[in-house]
Coordinates of C-alpha atoms and ligand atoms in Angstrom, one line a residue:
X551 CA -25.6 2.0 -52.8
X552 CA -21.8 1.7 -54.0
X553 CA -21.2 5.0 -52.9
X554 CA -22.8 4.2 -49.7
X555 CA -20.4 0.9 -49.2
X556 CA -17.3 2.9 -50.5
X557 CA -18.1 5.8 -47.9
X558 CA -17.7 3.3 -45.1
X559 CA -15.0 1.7 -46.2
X560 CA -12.7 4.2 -46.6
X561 CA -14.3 5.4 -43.0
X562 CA -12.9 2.5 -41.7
X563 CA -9.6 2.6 -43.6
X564 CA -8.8 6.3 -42.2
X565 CA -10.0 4.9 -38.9
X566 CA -7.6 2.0 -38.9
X567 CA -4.7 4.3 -40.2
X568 CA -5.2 6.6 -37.6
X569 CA -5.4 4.3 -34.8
X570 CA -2.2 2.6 -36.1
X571 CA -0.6 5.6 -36.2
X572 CA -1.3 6.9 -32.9
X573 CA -0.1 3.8 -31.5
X574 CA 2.9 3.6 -33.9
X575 CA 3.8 7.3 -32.5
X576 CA 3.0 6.7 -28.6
X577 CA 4.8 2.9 -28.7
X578 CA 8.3 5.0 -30.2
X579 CA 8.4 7.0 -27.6
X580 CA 11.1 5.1 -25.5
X581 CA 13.0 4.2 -29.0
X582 CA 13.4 7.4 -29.9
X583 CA 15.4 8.3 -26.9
X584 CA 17.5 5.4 -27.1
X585 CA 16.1 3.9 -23.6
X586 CA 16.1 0.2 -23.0
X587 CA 12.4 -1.4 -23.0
X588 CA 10.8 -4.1 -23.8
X589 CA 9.0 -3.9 -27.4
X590 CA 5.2 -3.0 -26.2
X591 CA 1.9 -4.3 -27.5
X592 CA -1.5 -2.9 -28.4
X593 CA -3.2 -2.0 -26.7
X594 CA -2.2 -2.9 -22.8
X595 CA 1.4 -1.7 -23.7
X596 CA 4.0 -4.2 -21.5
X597 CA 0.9 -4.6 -19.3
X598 CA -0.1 -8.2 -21.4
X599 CA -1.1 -10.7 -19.1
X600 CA -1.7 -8.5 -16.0
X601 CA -4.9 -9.3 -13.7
X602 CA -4.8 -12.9 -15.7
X603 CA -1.6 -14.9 -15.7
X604 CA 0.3 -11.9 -14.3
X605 CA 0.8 -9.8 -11.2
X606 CA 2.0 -6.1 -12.1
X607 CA 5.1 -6.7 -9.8
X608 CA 6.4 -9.2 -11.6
X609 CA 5.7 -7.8 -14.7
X610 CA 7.4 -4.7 -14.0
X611 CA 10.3 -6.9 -12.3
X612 CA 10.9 -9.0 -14.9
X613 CA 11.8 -5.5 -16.6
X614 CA 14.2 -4.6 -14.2
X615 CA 16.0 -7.9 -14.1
X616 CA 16.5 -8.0 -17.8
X617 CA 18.1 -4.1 -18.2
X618 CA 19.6 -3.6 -14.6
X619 CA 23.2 -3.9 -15.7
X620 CA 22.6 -1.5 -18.7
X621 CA 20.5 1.0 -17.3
X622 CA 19.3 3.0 -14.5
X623 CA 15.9 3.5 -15.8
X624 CA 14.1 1.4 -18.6
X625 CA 10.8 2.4 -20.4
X626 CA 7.3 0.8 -19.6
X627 CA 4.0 1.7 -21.3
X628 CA 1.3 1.5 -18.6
X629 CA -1.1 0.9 -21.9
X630 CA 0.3 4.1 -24.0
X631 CA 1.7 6.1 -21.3
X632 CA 5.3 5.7 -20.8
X633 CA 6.4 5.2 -17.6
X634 CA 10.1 5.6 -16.4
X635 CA 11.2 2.4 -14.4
X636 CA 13.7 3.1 -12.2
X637 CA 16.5 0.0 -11.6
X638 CA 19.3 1.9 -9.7
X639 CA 19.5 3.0 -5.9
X640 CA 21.5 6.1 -6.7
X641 CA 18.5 7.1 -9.0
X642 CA 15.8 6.5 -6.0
X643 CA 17.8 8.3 -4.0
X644 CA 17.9 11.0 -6.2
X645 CA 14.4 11.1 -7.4
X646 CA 12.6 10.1 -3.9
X647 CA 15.0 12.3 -1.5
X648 CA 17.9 14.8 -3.3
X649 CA 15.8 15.9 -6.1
X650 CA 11.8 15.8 -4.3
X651 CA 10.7 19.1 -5.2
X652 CA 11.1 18.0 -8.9
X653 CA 9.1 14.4 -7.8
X654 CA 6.7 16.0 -5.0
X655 CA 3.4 14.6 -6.9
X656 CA 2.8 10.4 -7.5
X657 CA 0.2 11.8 -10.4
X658 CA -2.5 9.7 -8.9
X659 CA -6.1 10.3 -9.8
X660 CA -7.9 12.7 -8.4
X661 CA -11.2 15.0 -9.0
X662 CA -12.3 16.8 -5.9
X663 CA -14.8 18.9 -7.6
X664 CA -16.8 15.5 -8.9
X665 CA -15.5 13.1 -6.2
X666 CA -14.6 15.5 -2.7
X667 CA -13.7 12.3 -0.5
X668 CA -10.7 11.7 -3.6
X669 CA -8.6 15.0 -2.5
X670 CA -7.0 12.6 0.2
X671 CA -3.4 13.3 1.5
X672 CA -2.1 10.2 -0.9
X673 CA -3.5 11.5 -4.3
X674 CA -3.4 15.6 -3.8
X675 CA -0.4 17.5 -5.5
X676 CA 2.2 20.3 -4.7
X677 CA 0.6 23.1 -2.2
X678 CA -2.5 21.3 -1.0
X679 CA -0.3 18.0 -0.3
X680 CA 2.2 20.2 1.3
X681 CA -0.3 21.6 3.4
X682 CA -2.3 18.4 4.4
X683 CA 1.1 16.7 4.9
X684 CA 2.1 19.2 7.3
X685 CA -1.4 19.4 9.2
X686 CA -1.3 15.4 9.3
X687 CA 2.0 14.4 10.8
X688 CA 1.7 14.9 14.6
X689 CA -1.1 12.9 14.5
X690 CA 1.1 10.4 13.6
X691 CA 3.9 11.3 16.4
X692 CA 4.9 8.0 18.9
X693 CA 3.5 10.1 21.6
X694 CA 0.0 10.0 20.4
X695 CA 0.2 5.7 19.2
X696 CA 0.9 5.5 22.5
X697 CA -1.9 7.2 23.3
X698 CA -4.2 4.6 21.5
X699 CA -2.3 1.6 22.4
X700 CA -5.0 0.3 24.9
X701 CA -7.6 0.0 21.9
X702 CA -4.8 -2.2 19.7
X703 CA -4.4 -4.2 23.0
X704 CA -8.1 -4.3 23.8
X705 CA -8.8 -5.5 20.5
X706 CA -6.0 -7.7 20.4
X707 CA -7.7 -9.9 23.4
X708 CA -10.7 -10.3 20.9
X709 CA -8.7 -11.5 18.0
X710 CA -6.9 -14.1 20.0
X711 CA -10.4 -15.1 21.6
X712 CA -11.8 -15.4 17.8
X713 CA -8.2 -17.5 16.5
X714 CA -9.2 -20.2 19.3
X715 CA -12.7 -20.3 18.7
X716 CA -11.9 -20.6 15.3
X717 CA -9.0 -23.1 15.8
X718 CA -11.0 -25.3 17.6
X719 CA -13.2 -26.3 14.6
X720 CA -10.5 -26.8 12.2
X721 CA -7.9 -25.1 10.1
X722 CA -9.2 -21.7 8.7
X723 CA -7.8 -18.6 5.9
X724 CA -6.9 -16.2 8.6
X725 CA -7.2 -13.5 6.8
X726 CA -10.7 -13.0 7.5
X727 CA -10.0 -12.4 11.4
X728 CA -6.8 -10.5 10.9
X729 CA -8.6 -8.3 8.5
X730 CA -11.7 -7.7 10.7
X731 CA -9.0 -7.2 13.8
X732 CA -7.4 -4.2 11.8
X733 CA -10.5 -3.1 10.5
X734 CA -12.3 -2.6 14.4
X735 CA -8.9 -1.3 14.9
X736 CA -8.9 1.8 12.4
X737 CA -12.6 2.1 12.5
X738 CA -12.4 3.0 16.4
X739 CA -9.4 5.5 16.0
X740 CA -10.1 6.9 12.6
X741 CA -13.8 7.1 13.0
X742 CA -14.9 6.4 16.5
X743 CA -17.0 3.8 15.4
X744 CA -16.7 0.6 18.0
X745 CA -17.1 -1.9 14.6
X746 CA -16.3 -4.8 16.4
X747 CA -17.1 -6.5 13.0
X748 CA -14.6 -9.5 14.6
X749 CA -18.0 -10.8 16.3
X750 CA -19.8 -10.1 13.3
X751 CA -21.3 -6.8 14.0
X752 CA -21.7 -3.8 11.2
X753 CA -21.4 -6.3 8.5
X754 CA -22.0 -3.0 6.5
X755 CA -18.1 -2.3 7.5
X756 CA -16.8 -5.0 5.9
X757 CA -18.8 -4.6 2.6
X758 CA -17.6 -1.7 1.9
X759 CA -14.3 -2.4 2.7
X760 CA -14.7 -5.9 0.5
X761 CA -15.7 -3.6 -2.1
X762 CA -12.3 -1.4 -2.3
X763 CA -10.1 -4.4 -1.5
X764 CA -12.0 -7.5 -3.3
X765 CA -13.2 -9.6 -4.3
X766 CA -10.5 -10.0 -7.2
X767 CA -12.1 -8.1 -10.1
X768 CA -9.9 -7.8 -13.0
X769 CA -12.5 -5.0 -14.4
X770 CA -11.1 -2.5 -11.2
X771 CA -7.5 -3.3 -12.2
X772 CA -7.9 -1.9 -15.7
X773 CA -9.9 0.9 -14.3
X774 CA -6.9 1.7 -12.0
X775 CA -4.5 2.0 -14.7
X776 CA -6.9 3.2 -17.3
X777 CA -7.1 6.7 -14.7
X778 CA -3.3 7.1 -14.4
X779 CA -2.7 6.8 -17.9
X780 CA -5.3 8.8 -18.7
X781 CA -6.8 11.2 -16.7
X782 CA -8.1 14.0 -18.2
X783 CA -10.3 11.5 -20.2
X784 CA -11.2 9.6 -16.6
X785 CA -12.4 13.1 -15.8
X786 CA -14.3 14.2 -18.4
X787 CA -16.1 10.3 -17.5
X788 CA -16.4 11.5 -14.1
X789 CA -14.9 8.0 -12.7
X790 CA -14.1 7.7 -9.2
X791 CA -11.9 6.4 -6.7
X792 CA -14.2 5.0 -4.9
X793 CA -18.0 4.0 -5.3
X794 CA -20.8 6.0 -4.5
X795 CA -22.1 3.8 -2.0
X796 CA -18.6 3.7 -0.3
X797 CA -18.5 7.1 -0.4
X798 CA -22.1 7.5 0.9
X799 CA -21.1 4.9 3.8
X800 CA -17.9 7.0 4.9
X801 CA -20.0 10.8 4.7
X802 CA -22.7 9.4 6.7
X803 CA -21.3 7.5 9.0
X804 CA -17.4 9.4 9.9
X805 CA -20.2 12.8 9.7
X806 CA -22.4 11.3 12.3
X807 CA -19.8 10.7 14.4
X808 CA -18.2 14.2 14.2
X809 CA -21.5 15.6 14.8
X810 CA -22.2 13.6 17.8
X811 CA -18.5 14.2 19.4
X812 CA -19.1 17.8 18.9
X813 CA -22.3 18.0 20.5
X814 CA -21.5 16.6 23.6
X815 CA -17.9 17.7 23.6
X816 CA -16.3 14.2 23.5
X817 CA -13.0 14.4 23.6
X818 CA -11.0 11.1 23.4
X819 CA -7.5 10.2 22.2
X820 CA -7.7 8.9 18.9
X821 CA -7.2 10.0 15.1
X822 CA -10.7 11.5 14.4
X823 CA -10.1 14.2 17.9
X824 CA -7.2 15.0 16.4
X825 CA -8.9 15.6 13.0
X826 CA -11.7 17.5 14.6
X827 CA -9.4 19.6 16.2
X828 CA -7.5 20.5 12.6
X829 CA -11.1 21.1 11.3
X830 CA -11.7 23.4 14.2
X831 CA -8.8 24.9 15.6
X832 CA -6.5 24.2 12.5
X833 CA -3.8 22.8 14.8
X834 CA -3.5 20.0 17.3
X835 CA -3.7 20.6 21.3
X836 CA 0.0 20.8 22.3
X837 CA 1.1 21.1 18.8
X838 CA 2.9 23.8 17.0
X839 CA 1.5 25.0 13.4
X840 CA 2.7 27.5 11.7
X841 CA -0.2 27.4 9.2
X842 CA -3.9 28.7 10.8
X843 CA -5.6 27.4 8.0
X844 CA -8.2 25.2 9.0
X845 CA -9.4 22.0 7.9
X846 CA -12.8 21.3 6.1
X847 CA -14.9 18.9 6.5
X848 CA -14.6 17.1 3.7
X849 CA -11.0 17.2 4.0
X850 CA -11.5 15.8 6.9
X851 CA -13.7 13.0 5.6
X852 CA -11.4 12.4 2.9
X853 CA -8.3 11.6 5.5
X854 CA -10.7 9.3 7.7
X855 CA -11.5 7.2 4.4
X856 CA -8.0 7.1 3.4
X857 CA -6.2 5.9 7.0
X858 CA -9.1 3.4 7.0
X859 CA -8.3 2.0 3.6
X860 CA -4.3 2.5 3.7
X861 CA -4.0 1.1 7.1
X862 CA -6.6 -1.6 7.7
X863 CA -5.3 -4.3 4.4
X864 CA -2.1 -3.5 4.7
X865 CA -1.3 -4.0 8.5
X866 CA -3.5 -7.4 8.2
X867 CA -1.4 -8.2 5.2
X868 CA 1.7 -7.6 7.2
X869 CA 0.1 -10.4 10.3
X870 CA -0.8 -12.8 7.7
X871 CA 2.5 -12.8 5.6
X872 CA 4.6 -12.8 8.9
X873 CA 2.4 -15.9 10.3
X874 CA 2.6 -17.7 7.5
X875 CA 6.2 -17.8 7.2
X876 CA 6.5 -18.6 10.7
X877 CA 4.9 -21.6 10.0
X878 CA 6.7 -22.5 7.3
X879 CA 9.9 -21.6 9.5
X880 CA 10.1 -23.6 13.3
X881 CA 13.0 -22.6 14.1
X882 CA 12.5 -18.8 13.5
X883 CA 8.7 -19.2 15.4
X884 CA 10.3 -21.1 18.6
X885 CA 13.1 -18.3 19.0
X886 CA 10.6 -15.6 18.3
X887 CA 8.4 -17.0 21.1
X888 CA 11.4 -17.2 23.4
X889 CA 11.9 -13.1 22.9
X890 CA 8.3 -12.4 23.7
X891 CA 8.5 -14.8 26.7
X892 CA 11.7 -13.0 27.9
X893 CA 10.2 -9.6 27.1
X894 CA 7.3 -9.9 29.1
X895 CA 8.0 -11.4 32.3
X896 CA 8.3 -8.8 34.4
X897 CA 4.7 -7.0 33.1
X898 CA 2.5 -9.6 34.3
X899 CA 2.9 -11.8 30.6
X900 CA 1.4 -8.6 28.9
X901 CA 2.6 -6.7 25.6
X902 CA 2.7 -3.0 26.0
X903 CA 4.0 -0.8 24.1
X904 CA 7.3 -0.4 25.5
X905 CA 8.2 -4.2 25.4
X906 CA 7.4 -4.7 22.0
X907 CA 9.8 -2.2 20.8
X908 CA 12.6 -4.0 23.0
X909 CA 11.3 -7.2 20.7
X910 CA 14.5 -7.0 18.5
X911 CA 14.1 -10.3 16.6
X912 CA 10.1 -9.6 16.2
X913 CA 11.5 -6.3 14.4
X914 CA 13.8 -8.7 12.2
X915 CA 10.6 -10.9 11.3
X916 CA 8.3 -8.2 10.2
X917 CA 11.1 -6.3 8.2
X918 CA 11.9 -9.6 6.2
X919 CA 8.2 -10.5 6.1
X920 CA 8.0 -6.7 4.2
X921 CA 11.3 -7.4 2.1
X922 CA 9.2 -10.3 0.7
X923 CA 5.6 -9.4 0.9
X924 CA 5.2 -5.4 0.9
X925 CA 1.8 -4.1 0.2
X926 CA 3.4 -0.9 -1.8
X927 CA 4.7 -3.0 -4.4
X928 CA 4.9 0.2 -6.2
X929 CA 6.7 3.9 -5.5
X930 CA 4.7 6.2 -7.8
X931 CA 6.4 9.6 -8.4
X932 CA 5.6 12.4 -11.2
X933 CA 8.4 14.7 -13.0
X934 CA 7.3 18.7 -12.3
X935 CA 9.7 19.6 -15.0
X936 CA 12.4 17.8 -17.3
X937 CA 15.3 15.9 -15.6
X938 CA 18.4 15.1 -16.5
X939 CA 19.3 11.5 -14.7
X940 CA 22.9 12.4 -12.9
X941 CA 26.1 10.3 -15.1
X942 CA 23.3 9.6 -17.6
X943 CA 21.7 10.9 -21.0
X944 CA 18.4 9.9 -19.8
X945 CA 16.1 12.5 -19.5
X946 CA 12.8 12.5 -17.2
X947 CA 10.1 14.3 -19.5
X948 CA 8.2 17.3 -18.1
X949 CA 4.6 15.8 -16.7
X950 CA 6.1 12.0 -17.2
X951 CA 5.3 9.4 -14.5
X952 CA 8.2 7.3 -12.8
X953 CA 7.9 4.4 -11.1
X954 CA 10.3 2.6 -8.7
X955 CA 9.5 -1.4 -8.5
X956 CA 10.1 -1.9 -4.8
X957 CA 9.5 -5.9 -4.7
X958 CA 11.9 -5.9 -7.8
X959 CA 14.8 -4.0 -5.6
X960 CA 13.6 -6.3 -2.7
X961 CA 14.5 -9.5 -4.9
X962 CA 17.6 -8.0 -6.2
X963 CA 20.7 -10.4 -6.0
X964 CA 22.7 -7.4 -5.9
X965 CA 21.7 -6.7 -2.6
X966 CA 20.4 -9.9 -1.2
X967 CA 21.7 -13.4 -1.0
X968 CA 19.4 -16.1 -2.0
X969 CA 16.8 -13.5 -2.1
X970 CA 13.5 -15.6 -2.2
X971 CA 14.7 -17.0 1.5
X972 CA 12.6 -16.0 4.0
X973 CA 15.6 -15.4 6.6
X974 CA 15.2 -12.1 9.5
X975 CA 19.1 -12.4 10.0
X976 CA 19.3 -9.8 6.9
X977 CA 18.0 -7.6 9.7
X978 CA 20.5 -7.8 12.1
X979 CA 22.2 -4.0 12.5
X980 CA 25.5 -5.7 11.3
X981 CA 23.9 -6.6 8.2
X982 CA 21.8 -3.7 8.0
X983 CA 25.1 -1.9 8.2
X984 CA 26.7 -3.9 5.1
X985 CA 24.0 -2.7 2.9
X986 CA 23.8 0.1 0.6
X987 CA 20.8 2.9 1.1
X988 CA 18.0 2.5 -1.0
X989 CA 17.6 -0.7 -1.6
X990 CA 14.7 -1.3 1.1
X991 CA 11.9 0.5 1.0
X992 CA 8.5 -1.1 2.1
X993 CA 7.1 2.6 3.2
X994 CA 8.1 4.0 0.5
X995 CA 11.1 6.7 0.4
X996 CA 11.7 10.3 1.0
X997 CA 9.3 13.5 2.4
X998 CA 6.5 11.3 0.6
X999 CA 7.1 8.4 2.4
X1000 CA 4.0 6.3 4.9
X1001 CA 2.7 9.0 7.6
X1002 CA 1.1 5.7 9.3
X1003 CA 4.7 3.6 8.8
X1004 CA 4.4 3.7 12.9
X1005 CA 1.4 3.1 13.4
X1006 CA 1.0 0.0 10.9
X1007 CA 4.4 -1.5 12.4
X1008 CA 2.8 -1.4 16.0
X1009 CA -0.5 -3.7 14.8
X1010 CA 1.2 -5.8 12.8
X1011 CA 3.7 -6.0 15.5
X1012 CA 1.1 -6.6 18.0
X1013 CA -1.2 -8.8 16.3
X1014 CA 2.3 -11.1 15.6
X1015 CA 3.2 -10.9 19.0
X1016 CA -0.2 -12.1 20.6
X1017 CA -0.6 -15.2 18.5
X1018 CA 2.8 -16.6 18.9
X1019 CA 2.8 -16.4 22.2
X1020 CA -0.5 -18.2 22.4
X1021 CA -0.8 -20.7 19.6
X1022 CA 2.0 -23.3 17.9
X1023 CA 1.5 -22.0 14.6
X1024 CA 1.3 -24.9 11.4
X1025 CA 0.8 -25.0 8.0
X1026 CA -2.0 -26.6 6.7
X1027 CA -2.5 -28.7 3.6
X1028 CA -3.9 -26.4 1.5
X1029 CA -1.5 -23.5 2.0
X1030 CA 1.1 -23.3 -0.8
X1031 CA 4.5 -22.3 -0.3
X1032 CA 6.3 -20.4 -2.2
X1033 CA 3.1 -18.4 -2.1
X1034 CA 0.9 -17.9 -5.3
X1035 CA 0.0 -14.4 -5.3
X1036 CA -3.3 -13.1 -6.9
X1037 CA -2.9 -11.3 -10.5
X1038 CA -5.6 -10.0 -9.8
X1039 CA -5.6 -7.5 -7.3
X1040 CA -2.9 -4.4 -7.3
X1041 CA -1.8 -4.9 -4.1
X1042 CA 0.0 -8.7 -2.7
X1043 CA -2.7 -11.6 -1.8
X1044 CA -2.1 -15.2 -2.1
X1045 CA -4.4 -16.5 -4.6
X1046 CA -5.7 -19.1 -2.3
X1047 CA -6.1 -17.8 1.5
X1048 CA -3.9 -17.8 4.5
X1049 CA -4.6 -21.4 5.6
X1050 CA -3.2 -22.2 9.0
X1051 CA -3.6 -24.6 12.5
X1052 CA -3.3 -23.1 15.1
X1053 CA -2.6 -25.1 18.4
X1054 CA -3.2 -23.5 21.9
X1055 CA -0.1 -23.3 24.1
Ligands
HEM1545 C1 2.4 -2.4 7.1 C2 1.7 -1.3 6.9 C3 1.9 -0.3 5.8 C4 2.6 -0.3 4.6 C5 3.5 -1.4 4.2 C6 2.4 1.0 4.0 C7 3.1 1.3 2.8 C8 2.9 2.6 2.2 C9 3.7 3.0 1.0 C10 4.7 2.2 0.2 C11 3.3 4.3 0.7 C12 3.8 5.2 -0.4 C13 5.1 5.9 0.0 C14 5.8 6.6 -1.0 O1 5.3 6.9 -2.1 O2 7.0 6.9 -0.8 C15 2.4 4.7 1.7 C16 1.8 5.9 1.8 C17 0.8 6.3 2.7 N1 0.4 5.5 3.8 FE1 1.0 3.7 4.3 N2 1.6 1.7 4.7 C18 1.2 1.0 5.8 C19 0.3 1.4 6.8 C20 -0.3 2.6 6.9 C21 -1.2 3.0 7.9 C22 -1.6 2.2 9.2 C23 -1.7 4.3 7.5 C24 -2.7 5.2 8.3 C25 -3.4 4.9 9.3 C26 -1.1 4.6 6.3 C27 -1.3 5.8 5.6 C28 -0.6 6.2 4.5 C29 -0.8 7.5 3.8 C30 -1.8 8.6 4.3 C31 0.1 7.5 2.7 C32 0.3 8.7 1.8 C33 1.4 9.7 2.4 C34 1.6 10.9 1.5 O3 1.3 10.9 0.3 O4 2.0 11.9 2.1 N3 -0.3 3.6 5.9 N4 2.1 3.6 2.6

């Protein structure tokens, strides 16, 4: 019996050493290279608080504000991992742009031989990115948006016939619309699946989608970060980016619709054509490639999933934000409204494609609206090999991850004045011009950057556009300004909705 008690108690003693001393040894890593951090904690690292009283971008800003003078990167420890957190915009320049080859990968998770649909252009590394990337980006060209402009438009119609019906009831969280309006959007060009989830059809659409982007489960969060800092042991657990019955949804229903338009050679001018036509052909009608290689499917199936997911949140985000703003801001809303009646006169009091790019002061709103409210709080880049930081003695480890706070350069008083104003004149091309490089980057930076950046601007454009020139848009009671944002959730979401009024002109 004694020997039985003893046994486990000096079990538990090596144990407890051991785990101390693992931690001891991962939480010195920063010290001993004599690089600024903030003293971390077991076992979340500097990540205390996240998904409860914090949001990760202002944990990792309140980082950068307290070592910006001193340092062009700080340590962080995503739980033990250290992360490299860059605070200069010589640095981004150099890691995201002069330097890429050495910061090609964002060391996202990824395990196509468990999970095909997670070998997606945004998580694969080196030759198969480099590939995908360059398969991917004429789909992506203005001359093919254009192509798919009537859909936004079409769509468009529905989501101001939806805001009215809506309005007439009461106030609502427009974020429910706006989501549904990007989602019918992406579905139809990325899938050719005609959703139209805005009147409440394929309510299956929207679950799945509800189950990537909410609701606010601090359980995902820590699954997130758990498979960045450690992926071989994510794995070995055979976790996965999305769900099974996400992935089952996307397989059966992007498939089906492959299958169909290949049986009775449909041919129309949207995303999934084009994707087809990669799988196929390996290049795009009227395109150059210089790589035959074709696509397969579930490469395929794996792009569809990810333009739905990367494009549908984020454009919605981008209306919401923009909206809400507006109603906090009159002035701003009546000289926005003003451009758009200018703009349109002489096309019959439609948007096309061609006025909203003339929309100048639109462009201001949305970039300010993404200076304040980006979706990618986050630029995630890996080191191939060591790195010495130029006019430093910081060195980038081999395999290390480095990330680049974009809200915390956004909020930066070096850069902007009175930066939690909501004010589009920072976008004038005078003050654009006053600015240095690099310290504005809602679509990220570099060869890596947003493939859909285009794409996203011209529904979030749109979807702007259309309601201010139909409704006076208020704030209502419940809508909190500054905005609360949900800890929650990785990307930016008020914690309480988008309530608005809006009032029929
Ligand atoms: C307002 C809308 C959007 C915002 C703010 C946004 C933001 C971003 C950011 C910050 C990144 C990371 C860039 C980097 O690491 O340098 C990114 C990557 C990406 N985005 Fe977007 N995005 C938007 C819309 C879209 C849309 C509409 C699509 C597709 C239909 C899309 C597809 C992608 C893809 C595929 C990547 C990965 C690119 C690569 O790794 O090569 N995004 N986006």
């Amino acid at each position: 019996m004694f020997w039985t008690v003893y046994t486990i108690i000096s079990i538990l003693i090596l144990l407890i050493s051991f785990i101390y001393l693992f931690f001891k040894n991962k939480y010195s890593y920063f010290e001993d290279q004599g690089i600024p951090h903030i003293k971390p904690k077991f076992p979340l690292g500097n990540l205390q608080g996240i998904g409860s009283k914090f949001h990760l971008s202002d944990i990792t800003r309140q980082v950068y504000e307290k070592f910006k003078h001193e340092a062009k990167i700080v340590g962080f420890y995503n739980f033990v991992q250290p992360i490299y957190l860059v605070t200069d915009i010589e640095t981004v320049k150099v890691i995201t742009v002069k330097d890429f080859n050495n910061f090609v990968n964002r060391g996202f998770f990824v395990n196509e031989e468990n999970e095909p649909l997670s070998g997606h252009l945004f998580a694969l590394e080196d030759d198969r990115w480099r590939f995908l990337r360059n398969k991917l980006s004429p789909v992506f060209t203005s001359g093919k948006l254009k192509l798919m402009f009537h859909t936004i438009s079409k769509l468009g119609d529905k989501f101001i016939t939806k805001v009215e019906e809506k309005s007439k009831i009461s106030s609502f969280d427009l974020k429910d619309a706006a989501s549904r309006y990007t989602v019918d959007i992406i579905s139809t060009v990325a899938f050719g699946m005609e959703s139209n989830t805005l009147n409440y059809e394929h309510q299956e659409l929207i679950d799945v989608f509800s189950e990537f982007n909410g609701p606010p489960d601090s359980r995902k969060m820590f699954t997130f970060f758990f498979m960045m800092a450690f992926p071989k042991l994510a794995k070995a657990l055979k976790l996965r980016q999305f769900s099974k019955k996400v992935s089952d949804f996307f397989t059966n229903v992007v498939g089906g619709n492959i299958k169909y338009r290949e049986d009775n050679d449909d041919n129309r001018s949207d995303f999934l054509n084009m994707l087809i036509q990669l799988k196929n052909k390996g290049s795009i009608d009227g395109e150059i490639s210089t790589e035959s290689k074709k696509l397969t499917l579930n490469e395929v199936l794996a792009q569809a999933i990810l333009f739905f997911l990367a494009g549908s949140d984020t454009s919605s985000s981008a209306i919401c934000f923009t909206l809400t703003e507006l109603a906090f801001n009159q002035d701003v809303q009546d000289k926005l409204r003003l451009e758009i009646m200018e703009k349109i006169k002489n096309t019959n009091w439609e948007l096309t494609y061609e006025n909203l790019h003339e929309m100048n002061y639109l462009n201001q709103i949305i970039n300010e609206t993404l200076r304040m409210y980006t979706q990618g709080v986050m630029v995630l880049r890996k080191a191939k090999e060591d790195f010495q930081v130029p006019d430093s003695n910081i060195v980038i480890k081999k395999g290390s991850s480095v990330w680049i706070p974009t809200l915390a350069f956004h909020f930066d008083d070096r850069f902007w004045e009175n930066p939690t104003k909501f004010d589009p004149e920072r976008f004038t091309q005078e003050e654009i011009a006053k600015r240095p490089s690099f310290c504005y980057f809602p679509f990220g930076e570099g060869p890596r950057n947003c493939i859909g950046m285009r794409f996203g601007l011209v529904n979030a454009k749109f979807g702007v556009a259309s309601i201010i020139k139909n409704f006076k848009v208020t704030p209502d009671a419940r809508m909190k300004h500054p905005i609360v944002m949900n800890p929650k959730v990785p990307h930016l979401e008020p914690k309480d909705g988008f309530w608005l009024n809006f009032e029929k002109i």
